[in-house]
XYZ file of C-alpha atoms in Angstrom:
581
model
C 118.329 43.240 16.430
C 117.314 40.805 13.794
C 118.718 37.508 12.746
C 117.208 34.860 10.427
C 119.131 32.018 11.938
C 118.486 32.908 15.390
C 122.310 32.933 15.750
C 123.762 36.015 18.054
C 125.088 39.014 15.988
C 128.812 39.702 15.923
C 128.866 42.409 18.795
C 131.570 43.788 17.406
C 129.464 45.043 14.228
C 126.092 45.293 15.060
C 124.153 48.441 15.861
C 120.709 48.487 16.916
C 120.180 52.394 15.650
C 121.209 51.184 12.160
C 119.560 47.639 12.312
C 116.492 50.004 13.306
C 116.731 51.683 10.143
C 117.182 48.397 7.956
C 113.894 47.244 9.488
C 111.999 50.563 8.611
C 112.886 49.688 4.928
C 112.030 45.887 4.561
C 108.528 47.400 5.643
C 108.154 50.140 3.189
C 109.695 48.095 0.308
C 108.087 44.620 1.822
C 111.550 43.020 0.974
C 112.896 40.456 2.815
C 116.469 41.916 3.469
C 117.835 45.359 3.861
C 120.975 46.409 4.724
C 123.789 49.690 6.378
C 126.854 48.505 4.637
C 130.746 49.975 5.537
C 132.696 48.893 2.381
C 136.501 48.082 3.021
C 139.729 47.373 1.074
C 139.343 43.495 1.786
C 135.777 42.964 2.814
C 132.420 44.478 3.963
C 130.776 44.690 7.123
C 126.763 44.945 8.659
C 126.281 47.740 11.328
C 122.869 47.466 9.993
C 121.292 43.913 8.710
C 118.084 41.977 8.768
C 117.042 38.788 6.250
C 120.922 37.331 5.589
C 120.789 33.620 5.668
C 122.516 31.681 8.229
C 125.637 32.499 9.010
C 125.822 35.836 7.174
C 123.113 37.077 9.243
C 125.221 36.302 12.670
C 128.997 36.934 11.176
C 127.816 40.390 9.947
C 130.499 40.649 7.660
C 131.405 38.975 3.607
C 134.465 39.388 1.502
C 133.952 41.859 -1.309
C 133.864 38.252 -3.984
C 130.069 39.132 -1.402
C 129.780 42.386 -2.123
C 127.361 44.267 -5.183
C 127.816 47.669 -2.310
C 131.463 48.240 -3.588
C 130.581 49.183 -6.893
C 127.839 51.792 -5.222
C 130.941 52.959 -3.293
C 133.480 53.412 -6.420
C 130.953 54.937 -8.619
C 129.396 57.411 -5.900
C 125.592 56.527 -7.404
C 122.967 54.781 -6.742
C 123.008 50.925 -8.100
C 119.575 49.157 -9.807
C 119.713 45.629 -10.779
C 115.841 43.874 -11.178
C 118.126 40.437 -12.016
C 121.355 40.346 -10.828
C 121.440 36.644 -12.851
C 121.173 38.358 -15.750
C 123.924 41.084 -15.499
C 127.456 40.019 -17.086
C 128.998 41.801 -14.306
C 127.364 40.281 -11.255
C 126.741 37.028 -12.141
C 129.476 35.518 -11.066
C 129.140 37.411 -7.784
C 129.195 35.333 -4.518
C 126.426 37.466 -2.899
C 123.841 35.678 -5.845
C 124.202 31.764 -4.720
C 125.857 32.461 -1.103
C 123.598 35.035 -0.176
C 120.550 35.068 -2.278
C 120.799 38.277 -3.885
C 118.614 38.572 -7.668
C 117.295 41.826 -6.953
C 119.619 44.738 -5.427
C 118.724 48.766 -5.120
C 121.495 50.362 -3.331
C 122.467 53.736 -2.832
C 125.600 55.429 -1.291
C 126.095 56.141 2.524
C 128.204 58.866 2.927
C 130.992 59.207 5.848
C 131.229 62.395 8.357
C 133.639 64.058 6.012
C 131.800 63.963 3.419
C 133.162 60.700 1.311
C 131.232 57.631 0.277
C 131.937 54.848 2.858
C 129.388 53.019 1.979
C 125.781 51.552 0.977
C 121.941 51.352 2.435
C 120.502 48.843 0.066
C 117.386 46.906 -0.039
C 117.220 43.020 -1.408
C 115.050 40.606 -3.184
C 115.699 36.757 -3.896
C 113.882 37.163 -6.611
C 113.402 39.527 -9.803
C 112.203 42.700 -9.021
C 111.278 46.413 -10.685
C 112.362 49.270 -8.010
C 110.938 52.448 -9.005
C 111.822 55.731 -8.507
C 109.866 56.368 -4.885
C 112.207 53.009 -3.998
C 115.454 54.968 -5.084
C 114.095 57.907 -3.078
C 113.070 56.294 0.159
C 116.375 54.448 0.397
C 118.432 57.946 -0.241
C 116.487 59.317 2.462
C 116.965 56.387 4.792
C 120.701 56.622 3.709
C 120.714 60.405 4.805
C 119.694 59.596 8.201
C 122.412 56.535 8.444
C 124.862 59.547 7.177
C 123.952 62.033 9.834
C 123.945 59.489 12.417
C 127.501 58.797 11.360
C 128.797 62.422 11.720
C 127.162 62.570 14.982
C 128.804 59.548 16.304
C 132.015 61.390 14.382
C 131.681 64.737 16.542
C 130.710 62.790 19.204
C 134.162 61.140 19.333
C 136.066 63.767 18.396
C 134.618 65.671 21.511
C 135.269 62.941 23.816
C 138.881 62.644 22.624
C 138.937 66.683 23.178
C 137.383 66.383 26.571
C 140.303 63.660 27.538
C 143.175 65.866 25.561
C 142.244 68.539 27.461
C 142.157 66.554 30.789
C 145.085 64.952 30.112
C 146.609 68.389 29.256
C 145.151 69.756 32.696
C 146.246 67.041 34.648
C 149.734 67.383 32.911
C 149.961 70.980 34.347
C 148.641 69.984 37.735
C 151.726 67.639 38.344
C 154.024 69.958 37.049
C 152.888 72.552 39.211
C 153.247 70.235 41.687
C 156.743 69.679 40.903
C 157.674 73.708 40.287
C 155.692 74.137 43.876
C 157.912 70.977 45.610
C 161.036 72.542 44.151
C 160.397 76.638 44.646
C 161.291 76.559 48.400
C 164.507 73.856 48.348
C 167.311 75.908 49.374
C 170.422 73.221 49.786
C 171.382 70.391 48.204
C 169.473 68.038 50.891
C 166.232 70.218 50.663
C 166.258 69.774 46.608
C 166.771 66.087 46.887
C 164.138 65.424 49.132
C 162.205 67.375 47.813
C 162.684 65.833 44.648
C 162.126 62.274 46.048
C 158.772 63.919 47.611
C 157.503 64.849 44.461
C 158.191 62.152 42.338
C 156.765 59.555 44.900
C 153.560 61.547 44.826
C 153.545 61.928 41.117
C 155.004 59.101 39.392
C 155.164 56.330 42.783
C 158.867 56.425 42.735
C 160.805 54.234 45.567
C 163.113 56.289 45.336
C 164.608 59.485 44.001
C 168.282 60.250 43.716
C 170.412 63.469 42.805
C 173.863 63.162 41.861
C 176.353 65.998 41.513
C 180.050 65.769 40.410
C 182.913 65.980 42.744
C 185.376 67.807 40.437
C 188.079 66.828 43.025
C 187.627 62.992 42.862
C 185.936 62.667 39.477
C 183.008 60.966 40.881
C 179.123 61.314 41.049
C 178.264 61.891 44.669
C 174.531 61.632 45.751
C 172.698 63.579 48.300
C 171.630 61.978 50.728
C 167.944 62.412 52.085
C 167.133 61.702 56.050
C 165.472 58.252 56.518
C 165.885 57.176 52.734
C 167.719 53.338 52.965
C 171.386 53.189 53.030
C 171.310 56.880 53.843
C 171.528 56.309 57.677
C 171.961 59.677 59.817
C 174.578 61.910 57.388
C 174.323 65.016 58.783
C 177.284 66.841 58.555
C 178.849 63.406 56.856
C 180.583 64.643 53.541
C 181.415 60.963 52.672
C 178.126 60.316 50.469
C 177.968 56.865 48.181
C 179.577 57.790 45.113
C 180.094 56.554 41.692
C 183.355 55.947 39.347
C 182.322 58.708 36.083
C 182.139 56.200 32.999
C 179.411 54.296 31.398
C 179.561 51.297 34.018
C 176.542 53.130 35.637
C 173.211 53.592 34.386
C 173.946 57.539 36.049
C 177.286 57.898 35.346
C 176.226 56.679 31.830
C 173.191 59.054 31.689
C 175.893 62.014 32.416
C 178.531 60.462 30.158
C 176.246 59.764 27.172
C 173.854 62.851 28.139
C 170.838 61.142 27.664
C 168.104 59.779 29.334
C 168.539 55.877 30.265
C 165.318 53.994 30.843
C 165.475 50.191 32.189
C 162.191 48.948 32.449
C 163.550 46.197 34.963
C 166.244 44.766 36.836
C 167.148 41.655 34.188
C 167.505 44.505 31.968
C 169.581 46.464 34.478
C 171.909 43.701 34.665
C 172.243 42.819 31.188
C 173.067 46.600 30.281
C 175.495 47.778 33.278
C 176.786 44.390 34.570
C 179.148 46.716 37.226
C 175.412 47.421 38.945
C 176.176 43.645 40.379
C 178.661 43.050 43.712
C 179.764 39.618 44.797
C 179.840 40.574 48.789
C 176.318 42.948 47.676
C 174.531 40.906 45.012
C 172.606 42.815 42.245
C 171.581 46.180 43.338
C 167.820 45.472 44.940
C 165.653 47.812 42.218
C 163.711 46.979 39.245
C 162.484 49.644 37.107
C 164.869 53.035 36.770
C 164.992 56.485 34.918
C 168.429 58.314 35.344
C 168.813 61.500 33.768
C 171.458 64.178 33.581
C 170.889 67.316 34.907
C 172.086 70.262 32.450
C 172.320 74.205 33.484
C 173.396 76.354 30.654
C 175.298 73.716 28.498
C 176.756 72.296 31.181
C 176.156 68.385 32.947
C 176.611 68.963 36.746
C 175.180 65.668 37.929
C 171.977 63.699 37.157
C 168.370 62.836 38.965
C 168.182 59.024 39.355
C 164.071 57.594 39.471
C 163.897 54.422 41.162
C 160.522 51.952 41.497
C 160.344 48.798 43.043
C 158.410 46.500 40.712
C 158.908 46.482 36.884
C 157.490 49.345 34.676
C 157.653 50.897 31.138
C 156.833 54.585 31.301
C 154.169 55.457 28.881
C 155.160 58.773 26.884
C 153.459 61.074 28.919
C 155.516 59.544 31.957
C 158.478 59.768 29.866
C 157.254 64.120 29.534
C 156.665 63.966 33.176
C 160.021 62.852 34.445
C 162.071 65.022 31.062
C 160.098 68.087 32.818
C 160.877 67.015 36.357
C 164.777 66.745 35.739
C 164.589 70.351 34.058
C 162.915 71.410 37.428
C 165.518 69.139 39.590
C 168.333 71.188 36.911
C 166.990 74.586 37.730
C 166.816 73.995 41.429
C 170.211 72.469 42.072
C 171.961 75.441 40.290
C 169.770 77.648 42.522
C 171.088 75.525 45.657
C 175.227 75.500 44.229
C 174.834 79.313 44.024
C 173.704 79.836 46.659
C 176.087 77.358 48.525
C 178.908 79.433 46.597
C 177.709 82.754 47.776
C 177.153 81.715 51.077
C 180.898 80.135 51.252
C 182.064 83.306 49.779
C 180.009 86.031 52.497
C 180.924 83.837 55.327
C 184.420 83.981 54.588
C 184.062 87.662 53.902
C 182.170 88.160 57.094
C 184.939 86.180 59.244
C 187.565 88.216 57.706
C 185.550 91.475 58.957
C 184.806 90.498 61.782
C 188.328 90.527 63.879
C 189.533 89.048 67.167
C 188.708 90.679 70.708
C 191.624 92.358 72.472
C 192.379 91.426 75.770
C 192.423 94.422 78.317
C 193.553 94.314 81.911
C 190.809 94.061 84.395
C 187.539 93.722 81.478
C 186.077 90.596 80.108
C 184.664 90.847 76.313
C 182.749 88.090 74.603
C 181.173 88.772 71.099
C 178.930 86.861 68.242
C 177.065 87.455 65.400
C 174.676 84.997 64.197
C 173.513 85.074 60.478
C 169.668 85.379 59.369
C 167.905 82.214 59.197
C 167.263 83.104 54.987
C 169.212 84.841 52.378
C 172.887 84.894 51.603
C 173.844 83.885 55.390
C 175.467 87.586 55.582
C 174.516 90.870 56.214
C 175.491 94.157 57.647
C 175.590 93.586 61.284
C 179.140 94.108 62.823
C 180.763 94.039 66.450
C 184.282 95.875 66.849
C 185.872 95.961 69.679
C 190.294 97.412 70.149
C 192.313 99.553 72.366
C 192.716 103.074 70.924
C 196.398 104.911 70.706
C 196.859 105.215 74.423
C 195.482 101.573 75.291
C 191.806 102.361 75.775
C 188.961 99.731 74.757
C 186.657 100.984 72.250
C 183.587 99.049 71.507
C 181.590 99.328 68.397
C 177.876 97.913 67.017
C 176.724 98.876 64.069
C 173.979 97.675 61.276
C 173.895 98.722 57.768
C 170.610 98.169 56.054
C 170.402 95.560 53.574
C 170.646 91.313 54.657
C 173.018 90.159 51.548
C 176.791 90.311 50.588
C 176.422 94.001 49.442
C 175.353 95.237 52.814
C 178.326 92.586 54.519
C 180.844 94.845 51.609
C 179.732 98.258 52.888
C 179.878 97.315 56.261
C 183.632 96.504 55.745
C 184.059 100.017 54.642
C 181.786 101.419 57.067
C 183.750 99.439 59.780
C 187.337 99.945 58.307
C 187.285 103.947 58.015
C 185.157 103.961 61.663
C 188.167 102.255 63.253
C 190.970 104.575 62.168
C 188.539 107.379 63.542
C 187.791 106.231 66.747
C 191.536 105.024 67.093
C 192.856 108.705 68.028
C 193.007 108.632 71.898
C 191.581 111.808 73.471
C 188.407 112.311 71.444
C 184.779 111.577 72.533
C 182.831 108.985 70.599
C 180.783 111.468 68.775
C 183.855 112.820 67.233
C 184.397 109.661 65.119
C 180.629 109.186 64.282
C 180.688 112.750 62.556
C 183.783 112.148 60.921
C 182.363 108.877 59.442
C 179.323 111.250 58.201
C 181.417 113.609 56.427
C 183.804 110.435 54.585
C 180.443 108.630 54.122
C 178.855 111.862 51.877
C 182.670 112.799 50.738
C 183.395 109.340 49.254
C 179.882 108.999 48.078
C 179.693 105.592 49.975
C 175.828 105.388 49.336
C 175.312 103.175 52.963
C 173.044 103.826 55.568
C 173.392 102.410 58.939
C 173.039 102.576 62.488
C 175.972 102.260 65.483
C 177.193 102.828 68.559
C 180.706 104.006 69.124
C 181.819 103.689 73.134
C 185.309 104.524 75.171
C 185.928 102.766 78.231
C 188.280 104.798 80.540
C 189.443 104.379 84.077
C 186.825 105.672 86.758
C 187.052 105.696 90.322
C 187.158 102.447 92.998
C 188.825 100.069 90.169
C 185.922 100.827 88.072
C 185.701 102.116 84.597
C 183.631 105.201 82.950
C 181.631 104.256 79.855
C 181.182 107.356 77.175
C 179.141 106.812 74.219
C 177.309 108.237 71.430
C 174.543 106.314 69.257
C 173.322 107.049 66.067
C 169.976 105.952 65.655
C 170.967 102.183 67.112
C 169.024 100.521 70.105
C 170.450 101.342 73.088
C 173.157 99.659 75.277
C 171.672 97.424 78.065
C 174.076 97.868 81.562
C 174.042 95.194 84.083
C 174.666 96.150 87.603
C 176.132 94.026 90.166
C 172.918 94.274 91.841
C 171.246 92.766 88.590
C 168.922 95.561 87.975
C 169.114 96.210 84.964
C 169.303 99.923 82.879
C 168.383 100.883 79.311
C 170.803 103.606 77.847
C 168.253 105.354 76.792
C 170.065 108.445 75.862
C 168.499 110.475 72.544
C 169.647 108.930 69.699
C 171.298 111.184 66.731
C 170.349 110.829 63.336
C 171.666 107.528 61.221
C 174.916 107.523 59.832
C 174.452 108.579 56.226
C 171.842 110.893 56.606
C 173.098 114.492 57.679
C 177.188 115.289 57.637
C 176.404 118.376 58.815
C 173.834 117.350 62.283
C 176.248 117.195 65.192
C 176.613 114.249 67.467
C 176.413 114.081 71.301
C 178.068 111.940 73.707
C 177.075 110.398 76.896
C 178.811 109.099 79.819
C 177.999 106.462 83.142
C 180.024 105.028 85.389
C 180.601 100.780 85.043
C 181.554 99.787 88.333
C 183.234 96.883 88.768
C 180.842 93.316 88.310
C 179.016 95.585 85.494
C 177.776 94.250 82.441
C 177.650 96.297 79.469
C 175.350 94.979 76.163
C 175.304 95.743 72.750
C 173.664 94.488 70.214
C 172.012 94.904 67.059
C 168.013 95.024 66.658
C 167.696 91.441 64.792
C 167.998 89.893 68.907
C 164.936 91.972 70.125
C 162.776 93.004 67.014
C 160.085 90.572 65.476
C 157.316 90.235 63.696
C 154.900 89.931 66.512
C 156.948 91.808 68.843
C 157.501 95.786 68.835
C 161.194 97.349 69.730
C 160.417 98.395 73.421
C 158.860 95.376 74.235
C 161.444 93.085 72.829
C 164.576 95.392 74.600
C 162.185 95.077 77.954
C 162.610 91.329 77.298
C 165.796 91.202 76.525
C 166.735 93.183 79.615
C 164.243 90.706 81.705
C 166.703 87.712 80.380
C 170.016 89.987 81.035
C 168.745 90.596 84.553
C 169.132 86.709 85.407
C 171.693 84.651 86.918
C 174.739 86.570 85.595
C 177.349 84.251 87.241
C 178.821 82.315 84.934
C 181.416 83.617 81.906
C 180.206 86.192 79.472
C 180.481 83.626 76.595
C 177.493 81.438 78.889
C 175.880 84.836 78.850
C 175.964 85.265 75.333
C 175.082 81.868 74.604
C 171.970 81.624 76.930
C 170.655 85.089 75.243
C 170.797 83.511 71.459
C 169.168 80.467 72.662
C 165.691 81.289 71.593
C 166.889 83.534 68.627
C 168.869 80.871 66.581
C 167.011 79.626 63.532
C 164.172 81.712 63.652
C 165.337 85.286 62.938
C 164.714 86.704 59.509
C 167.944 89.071 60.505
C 171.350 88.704 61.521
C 172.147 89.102 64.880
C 175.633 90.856 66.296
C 176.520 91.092 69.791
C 178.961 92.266 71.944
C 179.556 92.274 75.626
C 181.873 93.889 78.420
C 181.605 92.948 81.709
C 184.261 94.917 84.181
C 186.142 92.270 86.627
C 186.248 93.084 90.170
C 189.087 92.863 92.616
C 191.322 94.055 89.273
């Protein structure tokens, strides 16, 4: 870079490609200044200078009172004054006794799309005759200026690209990140900590907050997250902080108002929802906070609350980020009410099916059923267990395929219509299997299932005869007072559902008395690591072990290992005959 005054040029101007070019034409014209000019509304500026007296030279820049380039730019041609002295028009023009201008050849620079924006002109202090070859050298000089222009142009435009599309990747990588945090939540609690998770990760939240209304009390209740301050230990604790509905609350506002409410610190927080202040508390200990309501098919059912801890004003891509993270927070705490509602509505359903154990002179029963650890909480597992017309136990397992609230509905019906079968004293077991075969295809019930139907009559010694008959269920497990333990393995018959016309067999064994009888269904001994034989061996291994306490300890000890961790539901029931009765 030149400068005549050997003062630094403005680095806000100068360019040393154009300054190049500027000095390539004071040597073929052998003038003593030369000049890239960008012509303005108020003024014109230098990318490209060399000769300007002091301080033009350094400021790189004159007001157009300066300027003989801003009639090349209105009139789009080339400009040829050999005196500017003598022209009426230019006389009077600053750039002749501030700058030194008498002879001026300029021609126009053009801009990358395609307008004039611009001059490249070469100057003389004193009278001068340009020729033709002058006119030409400068256009071509002013062609290169031009194409180094639109190069700089596409050169911009491609690095603003190359960040738009960054920014548009990165954009999708968060949200992803929040779809991915959010996919698995399954309660309440797993959305909100989830939630907190997320937004921590994504936008360095504090703190995160969901809030859903209490139609009962008419207040916002949050859910709390384990370890999150002022949470403390909640499980099972319904009593979650909760806010009055209104506008006193930057969330119950949010939900009120439904719009976002952004409070870029606490001052602000304070001056907008004074109510956010306690005299035993003091102000509430945040600074900056986004609270937004949460809306599911028209309707507000709470609100995600964003907390930092220092103060911040969300730049509108944040703004995007935390808009799309509510609709993901919205979509995932309907999932997690729904699901809370149908699980609410099976369990009842499955209580209500599942009925109390009679009480039979000289036999102990004990029964559970344990849901799956995923789904609806309900299935098509059952236990039954009465005393038939003439005051016999009858003890019933069954399964019918499917782990949701349809299976848990035909198992009602499967259950209801087995019981009035198997309640008519005199016939075997297999007698009320068939008949549920024929009322299954009659009715067109459409079920499938598996079960074992067993009698328990009076044997010999005080003990009791067991008579069975299984339809494609894993076998009963029988305890002797010995503890060895034996598999009923008898030949299973086909599944109920299958083949009204296939006759059914039954079986019989004696249960003297200190016996244990088992049944169960196959989510207690099947896995996904762990074949049917070998998890009935084990489960006859653990039956075969200290049998002396109650058969509710029994029970208990054999879903130890089961609960939590079984992708079916479990039903069992147990009979163990009492001696000395």
């Amino acid at each position: 870079m030149s400068s005549t005054d050997g003062a630094a040029d403005d680095p806000a101007i100068a360019d040393a490609d154009f300054d190049g070019l500027v000095a390539l034409v004071r040597t073929l014209l052998d003038v003593p200044t030369a000049l890239v000019t960008l012509v303005g509304p108020d003024e014109q500026v230098f990318p490209g200078a060399v000769g300007l007296p002091p301080p033009w030279q350094a400021r790189r820049r004159t007001p157009l009172s300066h300027s003989f380039c801003q009639f090349v730019r209105q009139s789009a041609q080339p400009l040829v004054v050999g005196d500017a002295r003598r022209v009426e028009v230019l006389a009077d023009n600053g750039a002749v006794a501030d700058l030194g201008v008498v002879a001026y050849c300029g021609v126009p620079l053009l801009g990358p799309d395609g307008e004039v924006v611009g001059a490249v002109c070469a100057i003389d202090g004193r009278p001068r005759a340009w020729t033709e070859t002058d006119v030409a050298l400068l256009t071509q000089v002013a062609g290169l200026a031009a194409s180094e222009l639109r190069l700089r142009a596409a050169t911009r435009d491609a690095e603003a690209a190359r960040r738009t599309a960054e920014q548009a990747g990165e954009q999708n990588r968060l949200l992803l990140r929040f779809a991915e945090a959010l996919a698995d939540a399954v309660t309440l609690p797993d959305v909100a900590a989830a939630v907190t998770s997320a937004a921590t990760e994504v936008l360095g939240t504090a703190w995160s907050y969901v809030g859903l209304v209490d139609p009962r009390t008419r207040r916002l209740r949050l859910v709390p997250v384990a370890g999150r301050p002022g949470d403390g230990d909640r499980d099972g604790d319904e009593e979650w902080l909760s806010l009055p509905l209104g506008t006193d609350h930057p969330p119950t506002a949010a939900l009120a108002t439904g719009r976002p409410v952004f409070l870029p610190d606490a001052g602000t927080t304070l001056a907008r929802f004074p109510a956010t202040w306690s005299v035993t508390e003091g102000p509430v200990h945040v600074e900056a906070s986004a609270h937004l309501p949460l809306r599911v098919a028209g309707d507000a059912p709470g609100t995600l609350s964003l907390v930092w801890d220092r103060p911040r004003t969300p730049t509108p891509a944040e703004e995007g980020l935390v808009l799309a993270l509510a609709r993901y927070t919205a979509q995932a705490v309907a999932r997690a009410v729904l699901l809370a509602e149908q699980e609410s509505v099976a369990t009842t359903l499955q209580r209500a099916l599942l009925g109390e154990l009679p009480a039979p002179a000289g036999l102990e029963l004990a029964a559970r059923y344990l849901p799956s650890s995923a789904g609806a909480q309900v299935g098509g597992d059952w236990w039954d267990a009465f005393e038939d017309s003439d005051g016999a136990p009858v003890l019933v397992i069954g399964d019918v395929t499917g782990h949701d609230v349809r299976a848990a509905a035909t198992m009602g019906q499967l259950r209801a219509m087995l019981r009035g079968f198997a309640f008519e004293a005199g016939e075997p077991p297999a007698h009320a299997l068939g008949r549920l075969d024929a009322a299954v295809a009659g009715l067109r019930v459409g079920a499938l299932a598996t079960a074992v139907v067993a009698h328990v009559d009076p044997g010999d010694d005080g003990g009791r005869v067991l008579s069975w008959s299984n339809a494609g269920h894993p076998p009963p497990l029988l305890r002797s007072p010995d503890g060895t333990v034996e598999v009923l393995a008898s030949p299973p018959d086909l599944l109920v559902g299958l083949d009204p016309a296939r006759p059914r067999s039954t079986w019989r064994t004696p249960l003297p008395p200190g016996s244990t009888l088992l049944l169960y269904t196959d989510g207690l001994v099947e896995r996904r690591r762990t074949d049917l034989d070998s998890g009935i061996a084990q489960l006859a291994g653990a039956l075969a072990g200290d049998d002396r306490g109650s058969l509710d300890d029994l029970l208990d000890r054999l879903l130890a290992g089961v609960r939590g961790s079984t992708d079916d539901d479990v039903a069992l029931l147990a009979l163990r005959v009492t001696p000395g009765r």
